[in-house]
Coordinates of N, CA and C in Angstrom, one line a residue:
P1 N 19.1 -32.8 9.5 CA 20.2 -32.6 10.5 C 19.8 -33.0 11.9
T2 N 20.8 -33.5 12.6 CA 20.5 -34.0 14.0 C 20.7 -32.9 15.0
D3 N 21.3 -31.8 14.7 CA 21.5 -30.7 15.6 C 20.2 -30.2 16.2
R4 N 20.1 -30.1 17.5 CA 18.9 -29.7 18.2 C 18.4 -28.3 17.7
I5 N 19.2 -27.4 17.4 CA 18.8 -26.1 17.0 C 18.0 -26.2 15.7
F6 N 18.6 -27.0 14.7 CA 17.9 -27.1 13.4 C 16.6 -28.0 13.6
T7 N 16.6 -28.9 14.5 CA 15.4 -29.7 14.7 C 14.3 -28.8 15.3
A8 N 14.6 -28.0 16.3 CA 13.7 -27.0 16.8 C 13.2 -26.0 15.8
M9 N 14.1 -25.5 15.0 CA 13.8 -24.6 13.9 C 12.8 -25.2 12.9
G10 N 13.1 -26.4 12.6 CA 12.2 -27.2 11.6 C 10.9 -27.4 12.2
D11 N 10.8 -27.7 13.5 CA 9.5 -27.8 14.2 C 8.7 -26.5 14.1
G12 N 9.4 -25.4 14.4 CA 8.7 -24.1 14.4 C 8.3 -23.7 13.0
I13 N 9.1 -24.0 12.0 CA 8.7 -23.7 10.6 C 7.5 -24.5 10.3
E14 N 7.4 -25.7 10.6 CA 6.2 -26.6 10.3 C 5.0 -26.1 11.1
Q15 N 5.2 -25.9 12.4 CA 4.1 -25.5 13.3 C 3.4 -24.2 12.9
Y16 N 4.3 -23.2 12.5 CA 3.8 -21.9 12.2 C 3.6 -21.7 10.7
R17 N 3.9 -22.7 9.9 CA 3.7 -22.7 8.5 C 4.5 -21.5 7.8
I18 N 5.7 -21.4 8.2 CA 6.6 -20.3 7.7 C 7.1 -20.8 6.3
P19 N 6.8 -20.1 5.3 CA 7.1 -20.6 3.9 C 8.7 -20.7 3.7
D20 N 9.1 -21.7 3.0 CA 10.5 -21.9 2.7 C 11.1 -20.8 1.9
R21 N 10.2 -20.1 1.1 CA 10.7 -19.1 0.2 C 11.3 -17.9 1.1
L22 N 10.8 -17.7 2.3 CA 11.4 -16.6 3.1 C 12.8 -16.9 3.4
F23 N 13.2 -18.1 3.8 CA 14.5 -18.5 4.1 C 15.4 -18.5 2.8
N24 N 14.8 -18.9 1.7 CA 15.5 -18.9 0.4 C 15.9 -17.5 0.0
D25 N 14.9 -16.6 0.2 CA 15.1 -15.2 -0.2 C 16.2 -14.6 0.7
Q26 N 16.2 -14.9 2.0 CA 17.3 -14.4 2.8 C 18.7 -14.9 2.4
L27 N 18.7 -16.2 2.1 CA 20.0 -16.7 1.7 C 20.5 -16.1 0.4
A28 N 19.5 -15.8 -0.5 CA 19.9 -15.1 -1.8 C 20.4 -13.7 -1.5
A29 N 19.8 -13.0 -0.5 CA 20.3 -11.7 -0.1 C 21.7 -11.8 0.5
F30 N 21.9 -12.8 1.3 CA 23.3 -12.9 1.9 C 24.3 -13.1 0.8
R31 N 24.0 -14.0 -0.2 CA 24.9 -14.2 -1.3 C 25.1 -13.0 -2.1
Q32 N 24.0 -12.2 -2.3 CA 24.2 -10.9 -3.0 C 25.1 -10.0 -2.3
D33 N 25.0 -9.9 -1.0 CA 25.9 -9.0 -0.3 C 27.4 -9.3 -0.5
V34 N 27.7 -10.5 -0.9 CA 29.1 -10.8 -1.1 C 29.5 -10.3 -2.5
S35 N 28.6 -10.3 -3.4 CA 29.0 -10.0 -4.8 C 28.5 -8.7 -5.4
K36 N 27.5 -8.1 -4.9 CA 26.9 -6.9 -5.5 C 27.2 -5.7 -4.6
T37 N 27.8 -4.6 -5.2 CA 28.1 -3.4 -4.4 C 27.5 -2.2 -4.9
R38 N 26.7 -2.2 -6.0 CA 26.0 -1.1 -6.5 C 24.6 -1.5 -7.0
Y39 N 23.7 -0.5 -6.9 CA 22.3 -0.8 -7.2 C 21.8 0.3 -8.2
T40 N 21.3 -0.2 -9.3 CA 21.1 0.6 -10.5 C 20.0 1.7 -10.2
D41 N 18.9 1.3 -9.6 CA 17.8 2.2 -9.4 C 16.9 1.8 -8.2
E42 N 15.8 2.5 -8.0 CA 15.0 2.2 -6.9 C 14.5 0.8 -6.9
S43 N 14.1 0.3 -8.0 CA 13.5 -1.1 -8.0 C 14.6 -2.1 -7.7
D44 N 15.8 -1.9 -8.0 CA 17.0 -2.7 -7.7 C 17.2 -2.8 -6.2
V45 N 17.2 -1.6 -5.6 CA 17.3 -1.5 -4.1 C 16.2 -2.2 -3.4
L46 N 14.9 -1.9 -3.8 CA 13.8 -2.5 -3.2 C 13.7 -4.0 -3.4
D47 N 14.2 -4.5 -4.5 CA 14.3 -6.0 -4.7 C 15.2 -6.6 -3.7
Y48 N 16.3 -5.9 -3.4 CA 17.2 -6.4 -2.3 C 16.5 -6.4 -1.0
C49 N 15.8 -5.3 -0.7 CA 15.0 -5.3 0.6 C 13.9 -6.4 0.6
R50 N 13.3 -6.7 -0.5 CA 12.3 -7.8 -0.6 C 12.9 -9.1 -0.1
R51 N 14.2 -9.3 -0.4 CA 14.8 -10.6 0.0 C 15.6 -10.5 1.3
S52 N 16.0 -9.3 1.7 CA 16.8 -9.2 2.9 C 16.0 -8.9 4.2
A53 N 15.1 -7.9 4.1 CA 14.4 -7.4 5.2 C 12.9 -8.0 5.3
N54 N 12.3 -8.0 4.2 CA 10.8 -8.4 4.2 C 10.6 -9.8 4.7
P55 N 11.4 -10.8 4.4 CA 11.1 -12.1 5.0 C 11.1 -12.1 6.5
V56 N 11.8 -11.2 7.2 CA 11.8 -11.2 8.6 C 10.4 -10.8 9.1
G57 N 9.8 -9.8 8.6 CA 8.5 -9.4 9.0 C 7.4 -10.4 8.6
Q58 N 7.5 -11.0 7.5 CA 6.6 -12.0 7.1 C 6.6 -13.2 8.0
A59 N 7.9 -13.6 8.4 CA 8.0 -14.8 9.3 C 7.4 -14.4 10.7
M60 N 7.6 -13.2 11.1 CA 7.0 -12.8 12.4 C 5.5 -12.8 12.3
L61 N 4.9 -12.4 11.2 CA 3.5 -12.4 11.1 C 3.0 -13.9 11.1
C62 N 3.7 -14.8 10.5 CA 3.4 -16.2 10.6 C 3.3 -16.7 12.0
L63 N 4.3 -16.2 12.8 CA 4.3 -16.7 14.2 C 3.1 -16.2 15.0
V64 N 2.5 -15.2 14.6 CA 1.3 -14.7 15.3 C 0.0 -15.0 14.5
G65 N 0.1 -15.8 13.5 CA -1.0 -16.3 12.7 C -1.7 -15.3 11.8
E66 N -0.9 -14.3 11.4 CA -1.4 -13.3 10.5 C -0.8 -13.5 9.1
T67 N -1.5 -14.2 8.3 CA -0.9 -14.5 7.0 C -1.6 -14.0 5.8
A68 N -2.5 -13.0 6.0 CA -3.2 -12.4 4.9 C -2.3 -11.5 4.1
S69 N -2.6 -11.5 2.8 CA -1.8 -10.8 1.8 C -1.7 -9.3 2.2
E70 N -2.7 -8.7 2.7 CA -2.7 -7.3 3.0 C -1.7 -7.0 4.2
Q71 N -1.7 -7.9 5.2 CA -0.8 -7.7 6.3 C 0.7 -7.9 5.8
F72 N 0.9 -8.9 4.9 CA 2.2 -9.1 4.4 C 2.7 -7.9 3.7
Q73 N 1.8 -7.2 2.9 CA 2.2 -6.0 2.1 C 2.5 -4.9 3.1
Q74 N 1.8 -4.7 4.1 CA 2.0 -3.7 5.1 C 3.4 -3.9 5.8
S75 N 3.6 -5.2 6.2 CA 4.8 -5.6 6.8 C 6.0 -5.3 5.9
D76 N 5.9 -5.7 4.6 CA 6.9 -5.5 3.6 C 7.3 -4.0 3.5
A77 N 6.3 -3.1 3.5 CA 6.5 -1.7 3.5 C 7.3 -1.2 4.7
I78 N 7.0 -1.7 5.9 CA 7.7 -1.3 7.1 C 9.1 -1.8 7.0
C79 N 9.3 -3.1 6.7 CA 10.6 -3.7 6.7 C 11.5 -3.1 5.6
S80 N 11.0 -2.8 4.5 CA 11.8 -2.1 3.4 C 12.2 -0.7 3.9
A81 N 11.2 0.0 4.5 CA 11.5 1.4 5.1 C 12.7 1.3 6.1
L82 N 12.6 0.3 7.0 CA 13.6 0.1 8.0 C 15.0 -0.2 7.4
Q83 N 15.0 -1.0 6.3 CA 16.2 -1.3 5.6 C 16.8 -0.1 5.0
L84 N 15.9 0.7 4.3 CA 16.4 1.9 3.7 C 16.9 2.9 4.7
I85 N 16.3 3.0 5.9 CA 16.8 3.9 6.9 C 18.2 3.4 7.3
N86 N 18.4 2.1 7.5 CA 19.7 1.6 7.8 C 20.7 2.0 6.8
F87 N 20.4 1.9 5.5 CA 21.3 2.3 4.5 C 21.7 3.7 4.6
L88 N 20.8 4.6 4.9 CA 21.1 6.0 5.0 C 22.0 6.3 6.2
Q89 N 21.7 5.6 7.3 CA 22.6 5.8 8.5 C 24.0 5.3 8.3
D90 N 24.2 4.3 7.4 CA 25.4 3.7 7.2 C 26.1 4.0 5.9
I91 N 25.8 5.1 5.2 CA 26.3 5.4 3.9 C 27.9 5.3 4.0
S92 N 28.5 6.0 4.9 CA 29.9 6.1 5.0 C 30.5 4.7 5.4
Q93 N 29.9 4.1 6.4 CA 30.4 2.8 6.8 C 30.4 1.8 5.7
D94 N 29.2 1.7 5.0 CA 29.1 0.7 3.9 C 30.1 0.9 2.9
Y95 N 30.3 2.2 2.5 CA 31.3 2.5 1.5 C 32.7 2.2 1.9
H96 N 33.1 2.6 3.1 CA 34.5 2.5 3.5 C 34.8 1.0 3.9
E97 N 33.9 0.4 4.5 CA 34.2 -1.0 5.0 C 33.9 -2.1 4.0
S98 N 32.9 -1.9 3.2 CA 32.5 -3.0 2.2 C 32.6 -2.6 0.8
G99 N 32.8 -1.3 0.5 CA 32.8 -0.8 -0.9 C 31.4 -0.8 -1.5
R100 N 30.3 -0.8 -0.6 CA 29.0 -0.9 -1.1 C 28.3 0.5 -1.1
I101 N 27.5 0.7 -2.1 CA 26.6 1.9 -2.1 C 25.2 1.4 -2.4
Y102 N 24.3 1.6 -1.4 CA 22.9 1.2 -1.5 C 22.1 2.3 -2.1
L103 N 22.6 3.5 -2.3 CA 21.9 4.5 -3.0 C 21.7 4.2 -4.4
P104 N 20.5 4.4 -5.0 CA 20.4 4.1 -6.4 C 21.3 4.9 -7.3
Q105 N 22.0 4.3 -8.2 CA 23.0 4.9 -9.0 C 22.4 6.0 -9.9
D106 N 21.2 5.7 -10.4 CA 20.5 6.7 -11.3 C 20.2 8.0 -10.5
E107 N 19.8 7.8 -9.3 CA 19.5 9.0 -8.4 C 20.7 9.7 -8.0
M108 N 21.8 9.0 -7.7 CA 23.1 9.7 -7.4 C 23.4 10.6 -8.6
Q109 N 23.3 10.0 -9.8 CA 23.6 10.8 -11.0 C 22.7 12.0 -11.2
R110 N 21.4 11.8 -10.9 CA 20.4 12.9 -11.1 C 20.7 14.0 -10.1
F111 N 21.1 13.7 -8.9 CA 21.4 14.7 -7.9 C 22.8 15.2 -7.9
G112 N 23.7 14.6 -8.8 CA 25.1 15.1 -8.9 C 25.9 14.6 -7.7
V113 N 25.6 13.5 -7.2 CA 26.4 12.9 -6.1 C 27.4 11.9 -6.7
T114 N 28.7 12.0 -6.3 CA 29.7 11.1 -6.9 C 30.2 10.2 -5.8
E115 N 30.9 9.1 -6.2 CA 31.5 8.3 -5.2 C 32.6 9.0 -4.5
K116 N 33.3 9.9 -5.1 CA 34.3 10.7 -4.5 C 33.7 11.5 -3.3
Q117 N 32.5 12.0 -3.5 CA 31.9 12.7 -2.4 C 31.5 11.8 -1.2
L118 N 31.1 10.6 -1.6 CA 30.8 9.6 -0.5 C 32.1 9.2 0.2
A119 N 33.2 9.0 -0.5 CA 34.4 8.7 0.1 C 34.9 9.7 1.0
S120 N 34.6 11.0 0.7 CA 35.1 12.1 1.6 C 34.2 12.2 2.8
S121 N 33.1 11.6 2.9 CA 32.1 11.7 4.0 C 31.6 13.1 4.2
E122 N 31.8 13.9 3.2 CA 31.3 15.3 3.3 C 29.8 15.4 2.9
T123 N 29.1 16.1 3.7 CA 27.6 16.2 3.5 C 27.4 17.5 2.6
T124 N 27.3 17.3 1.3 CA 27.1 18.4 0.4 C 25.6 18.7 0.2
T125 N 25.3 19.8 -0.4 CA 24.0 20.1 -0.8 C 23.3 19.0 -1.6
E126 N 24.1 18.5 -2.6 CA 23.6 17.5 -3.5 C 23.3 16.2 -2.7
L127 N 24.2 15.8 -1.8 CA 23.9 14.6 -1.0 C 22.7 14.8 -0.1
K128 N 22.5 16.0 0.5 CA 21.3 16.3 1.3 C 20.1 16.1 0.4
A129 N 20.1 16.6 -0.8 CA 18.9 16.5 -1.7 C 18.7 15.0 -2.0
L130 N 19.7 14.2 -2.2 CA 19.6 12.8 -2.5 C 19.0 12.1 -1.3
I131 N 19.5 12.4 -0.1 CA 19.0 11.8 1.1 C 17.5 12.2 1.3
N132 N 17.2 13.4 1.1 CA 15.8 13.8 1.2 C 14.9 13.0 0.2
C133 N 15.4 12.8 -0.9 CA 14.6 11.9 -1.9 C 14.4 10.5 -1.3
Q134 N 15.4 10.0 -0.7 CA 15.3 8.7 -0.1 C 14.3 8.7 1.1
L135 N 14.4 9.8 1.8 CA 13.5 9.9 3.0 C 12.0 10.0 2.5
D136 N 11.8 10.7 1.4 CA 10.4 10.8 0.9 C 9.9 9.3 0.6
R137 N 10.8 8.5 0.0 CA 10.4 7.1 -0.3 C 10.1 6.4 1.0
I138 N 11.0 6.5 2.0 CA 10.8 5.8 3.2 C 9.5 6.2 3.9
E139 N 9.2 7.5 3.9 CA 8.0 8.0 4.6 C 6.8 7.5 3.8
K140 N 6.8 7.3 2.5 CA 5.7 6.8 1.8 C 5.5 5.3 2.2
L141 N 6.6 4.6 2.4 CA 6.5 3.2 2.8 C 6.0 3.1 4.2
L142 N 6.4 3.9 5.1 CA 5.9 3.9 6.5 C 4.4 4.1 6.5
K143 N 3.9 5.1 5.7 CA 2.5 5.3 5.6 C 1.7 4.1 5.2
Q144 N 2.3 3.4 4.2 CA 1.7 2.2 3.7 C 1.6 1.1 4.7
G145 N 2.6 1.1 5.6 CA 2.7 0.0 6.6 C 2.0 0.3 7.9
E146 N 1.7 1.6 8.2 CA 1.1 2.0 9.5 C -0.1 1.2 9.9
P147 N -1.0 0.9 8.9 CA -2.2 0.2 9.4 C -2.0 -1.2 10.0
L148 N -0.8 -1.8 9.8 CA -0.5 -3.0 10.4 C -0.5 -2.9 11.9
G149 N 0.1 -1.9 12.4 CA 0.2 -1.7 13.9 C -1.1 -1.6 14.5
K150 N -2.1 -1.0 13.8 CA -3.5 -0.9 14.3 C -4.2 -2.2 14.2
H151 N -3.9 -3.0 13.2 CA -4.6 -4.2 12.9 C -4.2 -5.3 14.0
L152 N -2.9 -5.3 14.3 CA -2.4 -6.4 15.2 C -2.8 -6.0 16.7
N153 N -3.2 -7.1 17.4 CA -3.6 -6.9 18.8 C -2.5 -7.1 19.7
G154 N -2.6 -6.7 21.0 CA -1.7 -7.0 22.0 C -0.3 -6.4 21.8
R155 N 0.6 -7.1 22.5 CA 2.0 -6.6 22.5 C 2.6 -6.5 21.1
F156 N 2.4 -7.4 20.3 CA 3.0 -7.4 18.9 C 2.5 -6.1 18.2
G157 N 1.2 -5.8 18.3 CA 0.7 -4.6 17.6 C 1.4 -3.3 18.2
L158 N 1.5 -3.3 19.6 CA 2.2 -2.2 20.2 C 3.7 -2.1 19.8
E159 N 4.3 -3.2 19.7 CA 5.7 -3.2 19.3 C 5.9 -2.7 17.8
I160 N 5.0 -3.1 17.0 CA 5.0 -2.6 15.6 C 4.7 -1.1 15.6
R161 N 3.8 -0.6 16.4 CA 3.5 0.9 16.4 C 4.7 1.6 17.0
M162 N 5.4 1.0 17.9 CA 6.6 1.7 18.5 C 7.8 1.7 17.4
I163 N 7.9 0.6 16.7 CA 8.9 0.6 15.7 C 8.7 1.6 14.6
I164 N 7.4 1.7 14.2 CA 7.1 2.8 13.2 C 7.3 4.2 13.8
A165 N 6.9 4.4 15.0 CA 7.1 5.7 15.6 C 8.6 6.0 15.7
G166 N 9.4 5.0 16.0 CA 10.9 5.2 16.0 C 11.4 5.5 14.6
A167 N 10.9 4.8 13.7 CA 11.3 5.1 12.3 C 11.0 6.5 11.8
W168 N 9.8 7.0 12.2 CA 9.4 8.4 11.9 C 10.4 9.3 12.5
K169 N 10.8 9.1 13.8 CA 11.7 10.0 14.5 C 13.1 10.0 13.8
V170 N 13.6 8.8 13.4 CA 14.8 8.7 12.7 C 14.8 9.5 11.4
T171 N 13.7 9.3 10.6 CA 13.6 10.1 9.4 C 13.6 11.6 9.6
E172 N 13.0 12.0 10.7 CA 13.0 13.4 11.0 C 14.4 13.9 11.3
K173 N 15.2 13.1 12.1 CA 16.5 13.5 12.4 C 17.4 13.5 11.2
L174 N 17.2 12.5 10.3 CA 18.1 12.4 9.1 C 17.8 13.6 8.1
R175 N 16.5 14.1 8.2 CA 16.2 15.1 7.3 C 16.8 16.5 7.7
N176 N 17.2 16.6 9.0 CA 17.7 17.9 9.5 C 19.2 17.9 9.4

């Protein structure tokens, strides 16, 4: 393409060796958002995160020259946790505006949470238990990702540590 934005983007992708798969994964997630409104289980939701959120963190690591597998895994844990937090914050909005439920269907069933309860936006004991289950998963992911903030130097490392600290605070607020 001759558009300057795409030319500059192509130059950056080449210069920083950002893998094409990251962009392909994001496009796949965008397509999925149009067609998929329910997620069967934890692995189904995390697969969506792998394609929607994780490529952003991996691309950022490429920009600072950190392309080791261990750092990618830590970044993936952080990005997935952030995506899951977003899902919890937007349960009602996602349901009412897009008809989407990002809560795993098997866990909704296990905790006795129905779509009718989500439609009513009522916070029931069952929904609180389901949310706490999700928060446990998020906290596990944050712990897996925390070493990345200590590994990265300078401002980027500080920003990652601040993002993680903010995520911990949000999980605390969501749990109450």
